């Protein structure tokens, strides 16, 4: 009988020890959630860095485009003024050509 009790005690101790070293499903879930949290935080930091780079790139592009638009508008105004001036000069020279043509015809 004592051998039986000893064997039962050993089996009980071994099963208790096995239960103590095994991880329960809840502990596995908690561990996985912890790993997932670390992974999500890391990905968030990486995405924040990428977003900052993209936002900086966009701001630079907007600034460059606004500068180009401003310069182009100034150039358009200058060219419009030049066109008007040259158009008036063409009209004046056409009149002068007509007068000189009449003068040549009169010779």
Short mmCIF file of C-alpha atoms in Angstrom, two decimals:
data_model
loop_
_atom_site.label_atom_id
_atom_site.label_comp_id
_atom_site.label_asym_id
_atom_site.label_seq_id
_atom_site.Cartn_x
_atom_site.Cartn_y
_atom_site.Cartn_z
CA UNK A 1 0.00 0.00 0.00
CA UNK A 2 2.81 2.40 0.78
CA UNK A 3 4.26 1.73 -2.66
CA UNK A 4 0.91 2.67 -4.13
CA UNK A 5 0.75 5.89 -2.11
CA UNK A 6 4.33 6.71 -3.06
CA UNK A 7 3.56 6.14 -6.75
CA UNK A 8 0.40 8.22 -6.49
CA UNK A 9 2.37 11.01 -4.80
CA UNK A 10 5.01 10.89 -7.54
CA UNK A 11 2.37 11.01 -10.28
CA UNK A 12 0.62 13.86 -8.51
CA UNK A 13 3.89 15.78 -8.07
CA UNK A 14 4.87 15.19 -11.67
CA UNK A 15 1.48 16.35 -12.96
CA UNK A 16 1.60 19.44 -10.70
CA UNK A 17 5.10 20.20 -11.96
CA UNK A 18 3.95 19.73 -15.58
CA UNK A 19 1.05 22.08 -14.97
CA UNK A 20 3.34 24.65 -13.41
CA UNK A 21 5.68 24.69 -16.42
CA UNK A 22 3.01 24.67 -19.12
CA UNK A 23 1.60 27.95 -20.33
CA UNK A 24 -2.14 28.38 -20.16
CA UNK A 25 -4.09 29.59 -23.18
CA UNK A 26 -4.82 32.87 -21.43
CA UNK A 27 -1.12 33.41 -20.80
CA UNK A 28 -0.42 32.68 -24.48
CA UNK A 29 -3.03 35.26 -25.50
CA UNK A 30 -1.56 37.85 -23.12
CA UNK A 31 1.93 37.16 -24.45
CA UNK A 32 0.74 37.44 -28.08
CA UNK A 33 -1.08 40.68 -27.32
CA UNK A 34 2.08 42.06 -25.73
CA UNK A 35 4.12 41.16 -28.82
CA UNK A 36 1.41 42.63 -31.06
CA UNK A 37 1.45 45.86 -29.05
CA UNK A 38 5.21 46.19 -29.46
CA UNK A 39 4.93 45.46 -33.18
CA UNK A 40 2.11 47.99 -33.69
CA UNK A 41 4.01 50.68 -31.78
CA UNK A 42 7.12 50.05 -33.89
CA UNK A 43 5.12 50.18 -37.12
CA UNK A 44 3.47 53.38 -35.90
CA UNK A 45 6.85 55.00 -35.33
CA UNK A 46 8.06 53.92 -38.78
CA UNK A 47 4.89 55.24 -40.41
CA UNK A 48 5.24 58.53 -38.53
CA UNK A 49 8.77 58.95 -39.89
CA UNK A 50 7.60 58.12 -43.42
CA UNK A 51 4.66 60.54 -43.09
CA UNK A 52 6.96 63.32 -41.88
CA UNK A 53 9.23 62.80 -44.89
CA UNK A 54 6.22 62.81 -47.23
CA UNK A 55 4.74 65.92 -45.60
CA UNK A 56 8.09 67.71 -45.92
CA UNK A 57 8.33 66.66 -49.58
CA UNK A 58 4.79 67.95 -50.24
CA UNK A 59 5.51 71.29 -48.57
CA UNK A 60 8.68 71.73 -50.62
CA UNK A 61 6.80 70.92 -53.81
CA UNK A 62 4.01 73.37 -52.97
CA UNK A 63 6.54 76.11 -52.23
CA UNK A 64 8.35 75.45 -55.51
CA UNK A 65 5.10 75.48 -57.48
CA UNK A 66 3.91 78.71 -55.84
CA UNK A 67 7.24 80.35 -56.63
CA UNK A 68 7.07 79.15 -60.25
CA UNK A 69 3.47 80.40 -60.57
CA UNK A 70 4.39 83.82 -59.17
CA UNK A 71 7.36 84.17 -61.50
CA UNK A 72 5.29 83.02 -64.47
CA UNK A 73 2.54 85.55 -63.73
CA UNK A 74 5.15 88.31 -63.56
CA UNK A 75 6.61 87.16 -66.86
CA UNK A 76 3.13 87.03 -68.45
CA UNK A 77 2.44 90.60 -67.35
CA UNK A 78 5.80 91.75 -68.72
CA UNK A 79 5.21 89.97 -72.04
CA UNK A 80 1.65 91.35 -72.32
CA UNK A 81 3.05 94.87 -71.84
CA UNK A 82 5.73 94.18 -74.42
CA UNK A 83 3.13 92.84 -76.89
CA UNK A 84 0.99 95.95 -76.47
CA UNK A 85 4.04 98.19 -76.94
CA UNK A 86 5.18 96.30 -80.03
CA UNK A 87 1.63 96.28 -81.41
CA UNK A 88 1.49 100.07 -81.09
CA UNK A 89 4.92 100.31 -82.73
CA UNK A 90 3.73 98.08 -85.60
CA UNK A 91 0.70 100.32 -86.13
CA UNK A 92 2.93 103.40 -86.12
CA UNK A 93 5.39 101.83 -88.54
CA UNK A 94 2.55 100.66 -90.82
CA UNK A 95 1.34 104.23 -90.98
CA UNK A 96 4.85 105.46 -91.71
CA UNK A 97 5.23 102.82 -94.45
CA UNK A 98 1.96 103.94 -96.01
CA UNK A 99 3.06 107.59 -95.92
CA UNK A 100 6.43 106.72 -97.44
CA UNK A 101 4.69 104.61 -100.08
CA UNK A 102 2.54 107.58 -101.06
CA UNK A 103 5.62 109.78 -101.12
CA UNK A 104 7.40 107.32 -103.41
CA UNK A 105 4.34 107.14 -105.66
CA UNK A 106 4.38 110.94 -105.86
CA UNK A 107 7.95 111.04 -107.10
#
